[in-house]
Coordinates of C-alpha atoms in Angstrom, one line a residue:
Chain A
M80 CA 17.6 4.3 44.3
S81 CA 19.8 2.2 46.6
I82 CA 21.1 -1.2 45.6
S83 CA 18.8 -2.9 48.0
H84 CA 15.7 -1.4 46.2
V85 CA 14.4 -3.0 43.1
D86 CA 14.7 -1.3 39.7
D87 CA 12.0 -0.7 37.2
G88 CA 13.2 -3.4 34.9
Q89 CA 12.8 -6.0 37.7
L90 CA 9.3 -4.6 38.5
H91 CA 8.3 -4.9 34.9
A92 CA 9.7 -8.4 34.6
Y93 CA 7.9 -9.3 37.8
L94 CA 4.6 -7.8 36.7
D95 CA 5.0 -9.5 33.3
G96 CA 5.4 -12.8 35.1
E97 CA 8.9 -13.1 33.6
L98 CA 11.1 -12.8 36.7
P99 CA 12.8 -16.0 37.5
Q100 CA 11.4 -17.6 40.6
A101 CA 14.3 -17.0 42.9
E102 CA 14.4 -13.3 42.0
A103 CA 10.7 -13.0 42.4
W104 CA 10.9 -14.3 45.9
R105 CA 13.6 -11.8 46.8
L106 CA 11.6 -9.0 45.3
E107 CA 8.5 -9.9 47.1
A108 CA 10.4 -10.0 50.4
H109 CA 11.7 -6.5 49.7
L110 CA 8.3 -5.2 48.8
G111 CA 7.0 -6.6 52.1
E112 CA 9.2 -4.2 54.0
C113 CA 9.5 -1.2 51.6
P114 CA 6.5 1.0 51.1
A115 CA 8.3 3.1 48.6
C116 CA 8.9 0.1 46.3
R117 CA 5.3 -1.0 46.8
G118 CA 4.3 2.4 45.6
R119 CA 6.5 2.1 42.6
L120 CA 5.2 -1.3 41.9
E121 CA 1.7 0.2 41.6
E122 CA 3.0 3.0 39.5
Q123 CA 4.6 0.5 37.1
R124 CA 1.5 -1.6 37.1
A125 CA -0.5 1.4 36.0
L126 CA 2.1 2.3 33.4
I127 CA 2.0 -1.2 31.9
A128 CA -1.8 -1.1 31.8
R129 CA -1.7 2.3 30.1
A130 CA 0.9 1.3 27.5
G131 CA -1.2 -1.8 26.8
E132 CA -4.3 0.4 26.3
L133 CA -2.4 2.6 23.9
L134 CA -1.1 -0.3 21.9
A135 CA -4.7 -1.7 21.8
L136 CA -5.8 1.6 20.3
A137 CA -3.4 0.9 17.5
A138 CA -4.3 -2.7 17.0
P139 CA -5.5 -4.0 13.6
P140 CA -9.2 -4.7 13.3
A141 CA -10.0 -8.3 14.3
R142 CA -10.3 -10.5 11.2
D143 CA -10.5 -14.2 10.5
V144 CA -7.3 -16.1 10.1
P145 CA -6.9 -16.8 6.4
P146 CA -6.1 -20.3 5.3
F147 CA -2.6 -21.5 5.8
P148 CA -0.3 -20.8 2.8
S149 CA 1.4 -23.9 1.6
R150 CA 4.2 -22.4 -0.4
P151 CA 6.0 -19.1 -0.4
G152 CA 3.9 -16.4 -2.1
D153 CA 1.0 -18.8 -2.1
A154 CA -1.2 -16.6 -0.1
Q155 CA -4.8 -17.5 -0.8
P156 CA -7.0 -15.2 -2.8
P157 CA -9.7 -13.7 -0.6
P158 CA -13.1 -15.4 -0.2
P159 CA -15.8 -13.7 -2.3
A160 CA -17.1 -11.8 0.6
R161 CA -13.9 -9.8 0.7
W162 CA -14.1 -8.5 -2.8
P163 CA -16.5 -5.6 -2.1
A164 CA -14.0 -4.3 0.4
R165 CA -11.4 -4.1 -2.4
L166 CA -8.6 -5.6 -0.4
P167 CA -5.1 -6.0 -1.7
L168 CA -5.4 -9.6 -2.5
A169 CA -8.5 -8.8 -4.5
W170 CA -6.4 -6.1 -6.1
A171 CA -3.6 -8.3 -7.0
A172 CA -6.1 -10.7 -8.6
T173 CA -7.6 -7.8 -10.4
V174 CA -4.3 -6.5 -11.8
M175 CA -3.4 -10.0 -12.6
L176 CA -6.5 -10.5 -14.6
A177 CA -5.7 -7.4 -16.4
L178 CA -2.2 -8.8 -17.1
A179 CA -3.3 -12.2 -18.2
A180 CA -6.0 -11.1 -20.5
G181 CA -4.5 -7.9 -21.6
W182 CA -1.0 -9.1 -22.4
Y183 CA -1.9 -10.5 -25.7
L184 CA -4.6 -8.0 -26.3
R185 CA -2.1 -5.1 -25.9
G186 CA -2.4 -2.4 -28.4
E187 CA -6.2 -2.4 -27.9
P188 CA -8.4 -1.0 -30.6
P189 CA -7.6 2.7 -30.8
I190 CA -10.1 5.4 -30.8
A191 CA -10.5 7.3 -33.9
P192 CA -10.4 11.0 -33.1
A193 CA -11.8 13.6 -35.5
A194 CA -10.1 13.7 -38.8
P195 CA -8.1 16.9 -38.4
D196 CA -6.1 15.2 -35.6
R197 CA -5.0 12.3 -37.7
R198 CA -2.0 14.2 -38.7
A199 CA 0.1 12.5 -36.1
A200 CA 3.1 10.7 -37.7
A201 CA 4.2 7.2 -37.2
P202 CA 6.1 6.5 -34.0
H203 CA 9.6 6.9 -35.2
D204 CA 9.1 10.0 -37.3
T205 CA 10.9 13.0 -36.2
A206 CA 8.9 15.8 -34.6
R207 CA 9.5 18.0 -37.6
T208 CA 7.4 15.8 -39.9
V209 CA 4.5 15.8 -37.5
P210 CA 2.4 18.7 -38.8
T211 CA 3.0 18.1 -42.5
R212 CA 3.5 14.5 -43.2
Q213 CA 0.8 11.9 -43.1
A214 CA 2.0 8.3 -42.7
P215 CA 0.6 6.0 -45.4
E216 CA -1.0 3.8 -42.8
S217 CA -2.7 6.8 -41.3
K218 CA -5.0 7.2 -44.2
T219 CA -6.0 3.6 -44.2
L220 CA -6.8 3.8 -40.6
A221 CA -8.8 7.0 -40.9
Q222 CA -10.9 5.1 -43.5
Q223 CA -11.3 2.1 -41.2
A224 CA -12.0 4.2 -38.2
P225 CA -15.6 4.4 -37.1
P226 CA -17.0 7.7 -35.9
A227 CA -15.2 9.4 -33.2
G228 CA -15.5 7.8 -29.8
R229 CA -16.0 4.3 -31.1
A230 CA -13.6 1.5 -31.0
L231 CA -12.1 0.2 -34.1
P232 CA -13.8 -3.1 -34.9
E233 CA -11.7 -6.1 -35.6
A234 CA -8.8 -4.4 -37.2
D235 CA -5.9 -6.7 -37.9
E236 CA -3.1 -6.8 -35.4
A237 CA -0.6 -4.8 -37.4
A238 CA -3.0 -2.0 -38.1
R239 CA -4.0 -1.9 -34.5
S240 CA -0.4 -1.6 -33.3
V241 CA 0.3 1.2 -35.7
A242 CA -2.8 3.0 -34.9
A243 CA -2.3 2.6 -31.2
A244 CA 1.2 3.9 -31.5
Q245 CA 0.0 6.9 -33.5
R246 CA -2.7 7.6 -31.1
D247 CA -0.3 7.4 -28.2
Q248 CA 2.0 9.9 -29.8
M249 CA -0.7 12.2 -30.8
I250 CA -2.3 12.3 -27.4
S251 CA 1.1 12.7 -26.0
G252 CA 1.5 15.8 -28.0
S253 CA -1.8 17.3 -27.2
A254 CA -1.3 16.6 -23.5
V255 CA 1.7 18.8 -23.3
P256 CA -0.1 22.0 -22.3
N257 CA -1.9 20.4 -19.4
P258 CA 0.2 21.4 -16.3
Q259 CA -1.7 18.9 -14.0
I260 CA -0.4 15.9 -15.7
T261 CA 3.0 17.1 -16.4
P262 CA 5.0 15.2 -13.7
L263 CA 3.6 11.9 -14.7
D264 CA 4.0 12.7 -18.4
Q265 CA 7.6 13.5 -18.1
A266 CA 8.4 10.4 -16.3
A267 CA 6.5 8.2 -18.6
R268 CA 7.4 9.9 -21.7
A269 CA 11.1 9.3 -21.3
K270 CA 11.2 7.0 -24.3
P271 CA 10.1 9.3 -27.2
P272 CA 11.4 12.5 -25.6
P273 CA 9.1 15.4 -26.4
T274 CA 10.7 18.1 -28.5
P275 CA 9.7 21.7 -28.7
A276 CA 8.7 21.2 -32.3
A277 CA 6.3 18.4 -31.3
A278 CA 4.8 20.5 -28.6
L279 CA 4.3 23.4 -31.0
A280 CA 2.8 21.1 -33.6
A281 CA 0.4 19.8 -31.0
L282 CA -0.5 23.3 -30.0
A283 CA -1.0 24.4 -33.5
A284 CA -3.3 21.5 -34.3
P285 CA -7.0 22.0 -33.5
A286 CA -7.8 20.6 -30.1
A287 CA -8.7 16.9 -30.3
P288 CA -12.3 16.5 -29.2
L289 CA -11.5 13.3 -27.4
A290 CA -8.2 14.2 -25.8
V291 CA -10.0 16.0 -23.1
R292 CA -8.1 17.4 -20.2
W293 CA -8.5 15.5 -17.0
E294 CA -8.6 17.8 -14.0
T295 CA -7.3 16.6 -10.7
I296 CA -10.1 16.5 -8.1
P297 CA -10.1 16.0 -4.4
W298 CA -10.5 12.4 -3.3
D299 CA -13.7 13.3 -1.5
T300 CA -15.2 14.6 -4.7
A301 CA -14.3 11.4 -6.4
R302 CA -15.9 9.4 -3.7
V303 CA -19.1 11.5 -4.0
M304 CA -19.1 11.0 -7.7
L305 CA -19.0 7.3 -7.4
G306 CA -21.0 6.9 -4.2
V307 CA -18.3 4.5 -3.0
E308 CA -14.6 4.7 -2.2
P309 CA -12.9 4.8 -5.6
A310 CA -10.9 1.7 -6.3
R311 CA -7.2 2.0 -5.9
I312 CA -4.1 0.0 -5.1
P313 CA -3.6 0.2 -1.4
N314 CA -0.4 1.7 0.0
L315 CA 0.2 3.7 -3.0
P316 CA -0.5 7.4 -3.4
A317 CA -3.3 8.0 -5.8
V318 CA -4.6 11.0 -7.7
A319 CA -8.2 11.2 -8.7
K320 CA -9.2 13.0 -11.9
R321 CA -12.2 13.7 -13.9
R322 CA -13.0 15.1 -17.3
S323 CA -16.0 17.2 -16.4
A324 CA -18.4 17.6 -13.6
A325 CA -21.2 16.2 -15.8
E326 CA -19.5 13.0 -16.7
R327 CA -19.4 10.7 -13.8
V328 CA -16.2 8.9 -14.6
V329 CA -13.3 8.9 -12.1
L330 CA -9.8 8.2 -13.2
V331 CA -7.5 7.1 -10.4
E332 CA -3.8 7.4 -11.4
Q333 CA -1.1 5.6 -9.4
Q334 CA 2.5 5.1 -10.1
L335 CA 4.6 2.2 -8.9
A336 CA 8.3 2.6 -7.9
S337 CA 9.3 1.2 -11.3
G338 CA 7.6 4.1 -13.0
T339 CA 4.8 1.9 -14.2
V340 CA 1.5 3.8 -14.2
V341 CA -1.8 2.1 -13.3
R342 CA -5.0 3.9 -14.2
L343 CA -8.4 2.9 -13.1
H344 CA -11.5 4.3 -14.7
E345 CA -14.6 3.9 -12.7
R346 CA -18.2 4.9 -12.9
P347 CA -21.0 4.7 -10.4
A348 CA -21.8 1.0 -10.2
A349 CA -25.3 1.5 -11.7
E350 CA -23.8 3.0 -14.9
G351 CA -21.6 0.2 -15.9
A352 CA -18.0 0.2 -17.0
P353 CA -16.5 3.3 -18.5
G354 CA -16.3 3.1 -22.3
M355 CA -13.3 2.6 -24.3
E356 CA -13.2 6.2 -25.2
V357 CA -12.5 7.1 -21.6
G358 CA -9.3 5.2 -21.7
A359 CA -8.2 6.7 -24.9
A360 CA -8.9 10.2 -23.8
A361 CA -6.7 9.8 -20.8
V362 CA -3.1 10.9 -21.2
Q363 CA -1.2 8.1 -22.8
R364 CA 2.2 8.1 -24.3
V365 CA 4.1 5.0 -23.6
D366 CA 5.4 2.5 -26.0
V367 CA 2.4 0.3 -26.8
S368 CA 4.4 -2.8 -26.1
E369 CA 4.2 -1.8 -22.4
R370 CA 0.6 -0.8 -22.2
L371 CA -2.3 -3.0 -21.2
A372 CA -5.9 -2.2 -20.8
R373 CA -8.6 -4.4 -19.6
Y374 CA -12.0 -4.4 -18.0
V375 CA -12.4 -6.0 -14.7
G376 CA -16.0 -5.9 -13.6
N377 CA -17.0 -2.3 -13.9
L378 CA -13.5 -1.1 -13.8
R379 CA -11.3 -0.3 -16.6
V380 CA -7.7 -1.0 -15.7
E381 CA -4.8 0.3 -17.6
I382 CA -1.2 -0.4 -16.9
E383 CA 1.6 1.5 -18.5
G384 CA 5.1 0.5 -18.3
A385 CA 6.9 -2.6 -17.4
L386 CA 5.7 -4.5 -14.3
P387 CA 8.8 -5.7 -12.4
A388 CA 9.4 -9.4 -12.6
D389 CA 9.0 -9.9 -8.9
S390 CA 5.6 -8.1 -8.9
L391 CA 4.5 -10.2 -11.7
S392 CA 5.4 -13.4 -10.1
K393 CA 3.9 -12.3 -6.8
L394 CA 0.7 -11.4 -8.5
L395 CA 0.8 -14.8 -10.3
E396 CA 1.3 -16.6 -7.1
L397 CA -1.5 -14.7 -5.4
V398 CA -4.0 -15.5 -8.2
K399 CA -3.3 -19.2 -8.2
Chain B
M193 CA 2.2 -28.7 5.9
P194 CA 3.5 -30.0 9.1
D195 CA 0.8 -30.3 11.8
D196 CA 2.8 -28.4 14.4
L197 CA 3.3 -25.5 12.0
A198 CA -0.4 -25.5 11.3
E199 CA -1.0 -25.2 15.0
I200 CA 1.5 -22.4 15.4
Y201 CA -0.2 -20.7 12.5
R202 CA -3.6 -20.8 14.2
S203 CA -2.1 -19.5 17.5
T204 CA 0.4 -17.0 16.2
F205 CA -1.0 -15.6 13.0
P206 CA -3.1 -12.9 14.8
A207 CA -0.1 -11.9 16.9
L208 CA 2.1 -11.7 13.9
V209 CA -0.4 -9.5 12.1
R210 CA -0.7 -7.3 15.2
F211 CA 3.1 -7.0 15.3
L212 CA 3.3 -6.2 11.6
Y213 CA 0.4 -3.8 11.6
R214 CA 2.3 -1.5 13.9
K215 CA 5.0 -1.4 11.3
V216 CA 3.2 -1.1 8.0
W217 CA -0.1 0.4 9.4
D218 CA -2.2 -1.4 6.9
V219 CA -4.0 -4.5 8.0
E220 CA -4.2 -6.2 4.6
R221 CA -0.5 -5.6 4.0
A222 CA 0.2 -6.9 7.5
E223 CA -1.7 -10.1 6.7
D224 CA 0.0 -10.5 3.4
L225 CA 3.4 -10.2 5.0
A226 CA 2.4 -12.6 7.9
Q227 CA 1.3 -15.2 5.4
E228 CA 4.4 -14.8 3.4
A229 CA 6.5 -15.3 6.6
F230 CA 4.6 -18.6 7.3
A231 CA 5.0 -19.7 3.8
R232 CA 8.7 -19.2 4.1
A233 CA 8.7 -21.1 7.4
V234 CA 7.2 -24.1 5.5
V235 CA 10.2 -24.1 3.3
H236 CA 12.9 -23.2 5.8
K237 CA 11.7 -25.4 8.6
P238 CA 13.4 -23.3 11.3
E239 CA 13.9 -24.9 14.7
S240 CA 12.3 -22.2 16.8
V241 CA 9.4 -21.3 14.5
R242 CA 7.8 -18.5 16.5
G243 CA 11.0 -16.5 17.0
W244 CA 12.0 -17.1 13.4
L245 CA 8.7 -15.9 12.2
F246 CA 9.0 -12.6 14.0
V247 CA 12.5 -12.1 12.7
V248 CA 11.5 -12.7 9.1
A249 CA 8.4 -10.6 9.5
A250 CA 10.4 -7.7 10.9
N251 CA 12.8 -7.8 8.0
M252 CA 10.0 -8.0 5.5
A253 CA 8.2 -5.0 7.1
R254 CA 11.4 -3.0 7.0
D255 CA 11.9 -3.8 3.3
D256 CA 8.3 -2.9 2.8
A257 CA 8.6 0.4 4.5
R258 CA 11.7 1.2 2.4
R259 CA 9.8 0.4 -0.8
A260 CA 6.9 2.5 0.4
A261 CA 9.2 5.4 1.1
R262 CA 10.7 5.1 -2.4
E263 CA 7.3 5.1 -3.9
R264 CA 6.4 8.2 -2.0
R265 CA 9.5 10.0 -3.2
H266 CA 8.7 9.1 -6.8
L267 CA 5.3 10.7 -6.4
T268 CA 6.0 13.8 -4.4
L269 CA 5.5 16.0 -7.4
L270 CA 2.4 14.3 -8.5
T271 CA 0.4 13.6 -5.5
S272 CA -2.1 14.9 -3.2
E273 CA -2.7 12.1 -0.8
P274 CA -6.4 11.3 -0.7
A275 CA -7.9 12.6 2.5
S276 CA -8.9 10.0 5.1
A277 CA -12.5 8.8 4.6
P278 CA -15.2 10.9 6.1
A279 CA -16.9 8.5 8.4
V280 CA -19.0 8.5 11.5
D281 CA -17.5 10.4 14.4
E282 CA -16.5 7.3 16.2
A283 CA -14.4 6.0 13.3
V284 CA -12.7 9.4 12.9
H285 CA -12.0 9.4 16.6
A286 CA -10.5 5.9 16.5
E287 CA -8.4 6.9 13.5
A288 CA -7.1 9.9 15.3
E289 CA -6.2 7.9 18.3
R290 CA -4.5 5.3 16.2
S291 CA -2.5 8.0 14.5
R292 CA -1.5 9.5 17.8
V293 CA -0.3 6.1 19.1
R294 CA 1.6 5.7 15.8
T295 CA 3.3 9.1 16.3
A296 CA 4.1 8.2 19.8
L297 CA 5.6 4.8 18.8
E298 CA 7.7 6.5 16.2
Q299 CA 9.4 8.6 18.9
L300 CA 10.7 5.5 20.6
T301 CA 14.2 4.2 19.7
P302 CA 14.1 1.3 17.2
R303 CA 15.2 -1.1 19.9
D304 CA 12.7 0.0 22.5
R305 CA 9.9 -0.1 19.9
E306 CA 10.9 -3.5 18.7
V307 CA 10.9 -5.0 22.2
L308 CA 7.6 -3.4 23.1
L309 CA 5.9 -4.7 19.9
L310 CA 7.4 -8.1 20.3
W311 CA 6.1 -8.3 23.9
D312 CA 2.7 -7.0 22.8
A313 CA 2.6 -9.7 20.2
G314 CA 3.0 -12.3 22.8
L315 CA 6.6 -13.2 22.8
S316 CA 8.3 -14.2 26.1
Y317 CA 11.3 -12.4 27.5
D318 CA 13.4 -15.3 26.4
E319 CA 12.1 -15.1 22.8
I320 CA 12.6 -11.4 22.8
A321 CA 16.2 -11.7 24.1
T322 CA 17.0 -14.3 21.4
Q323 CA 15.5 -12.2 18.7
T324 CA 17.0 -8.8 19.6
G325 CA 20.3 -10.0 21.0
L326 CA 19.5 -8.3 24.4
A327 CA 20.5 -10.0 27.6
R328 CA 17.5 -11.6 29.1
G329 CA 17.9 -9.4 32.2
A330 CA 17.8 -6.3 30.0
V331 CA 14.4 -7.0 28.5
G332 CA 12.5 -5.8 31.6
T333 CA 14.5 -2.6 31.7
T334 CA 14.0 -2.0 28.0
L335 CA 10.3 -2.6 28.3
A336 CA 10.0 -0.3 31.3
R337 CA 11.6 2.5 29.4
A338 CA 9.7 1.8 26.2
R339 CA 6.3 1.8 28.0
R340 CA 7.1 5.0 29.9
R341 CA 8.2 6.8 26.7
L342 CA 5.2 5.6 24.8
V343 CA 2.8 6.8 27.5
E344 CA 4.7 10.1 27.8
A345 CA 4.9 10.7 24.0
F346 CA 1.2 10.0 23.7
A347 CA 0.3 12.4 26.4
A348 CA 2.6 15.1 24.9
G349 CA 0.9 14.6 21.6
E350 CA -2.5 15.1 23.1
R351 CA -1.3 18.3 24.9
D352 CA 0.1 19.7 21.7
E353 CA -3.1 19.1 19.9
H354 CA -5.1 20.9 22.5
I355 CA -2.7 23.8 22.3
A356 CA -3.0 23.8 18.5
R357 CA -6.7 23.8 18.7
G358 CA -6.7 26.6 21.3

């Protein structure tokens, strides 16, 4: 291209209406006497149109402009109509509800598994004592505990904590042989590191009727089970699991960067919220002080592990 | 909130979401980030609000992408990403197109992509020059290259798919 011709940049600027007036006049004068550049002008016009089309294909869906946020982090919670779509703001609110309500209810009433499994030791006992020694509180709890699968009613806070801790450790042990949950287990279980002895003890113990294995299922299967898109935190990989084909409860497991695990138990809307036993049967093995469980609508939300301060404050802001 | 900012919000929010969407590929996330950018503008009261908003939004999107990448790494052992929703053909088609455009955009250099997205979001050459540090005269050249590469990369992607399908 000779100096006297116009370059593509000028043509684009011209077609974009961004060429300064004086340059535009010069360019138009040149185009008037140069068919080659006129041809290129049309090529570039088509190129700009095509690029615009492609970008439009990748445009976000048109949505209403939300209300103006008045302070940083003060994004408005979504209007009610947006809830069914399970949008992130709705999600933040959901998780926040779980936090607010669940924070002081942490160490929720434990499930009483069948008696043979009550051999789990107190949280800080060494693995060696697990199969043989029964912690004193354990007996009390076994007596207090209602039939398997039911929540412990109105136990005092201390007993609840101990029981929850026991349950956590016990389920932790029995979860060991399940290869599908292993990666999460290992990350989350860092605190009380599993020992071979504990694993053996768990294997030796009769299988806990409630600590059922959750098998990973394809997302499509989960969707079919629920009849709707399973709830999940957007932008975060999720794994769907179920206990059995007959039981229409879907567990969606997601892990935040911090290692915190969020589990969502969901049933088809017509069948109400999954029972407490569902949560307890899931793999759980984190220090109770860092575990929350709460119902939000028909959804059971469990959060394991610390929530980073910035997430917490962001969630708080969003809920306001 | 200052009235002029409210006006800018009305006129610029969709453009900012559009800009962010091509970075985070999630419309709700894009809206959250756009709102956060405006909320920060209320506090910082920048002189040139529009340009400032896009700078801040671009930074937030980059941080967001890093965080998402970290989270993905954490979960590589665990996850099978849920498949995209089975929907009517039209939605599947639109999703495929979007994903092809995304792939094509990702083949651009960061600067070319940034300039293209800023222009598409409605910024002027002057605003783009200020934001990217390009000379104003270089914006047209950059846009010309970015557009050509986008169109070419998209066409190449389509060709490859046809070959793959046989």
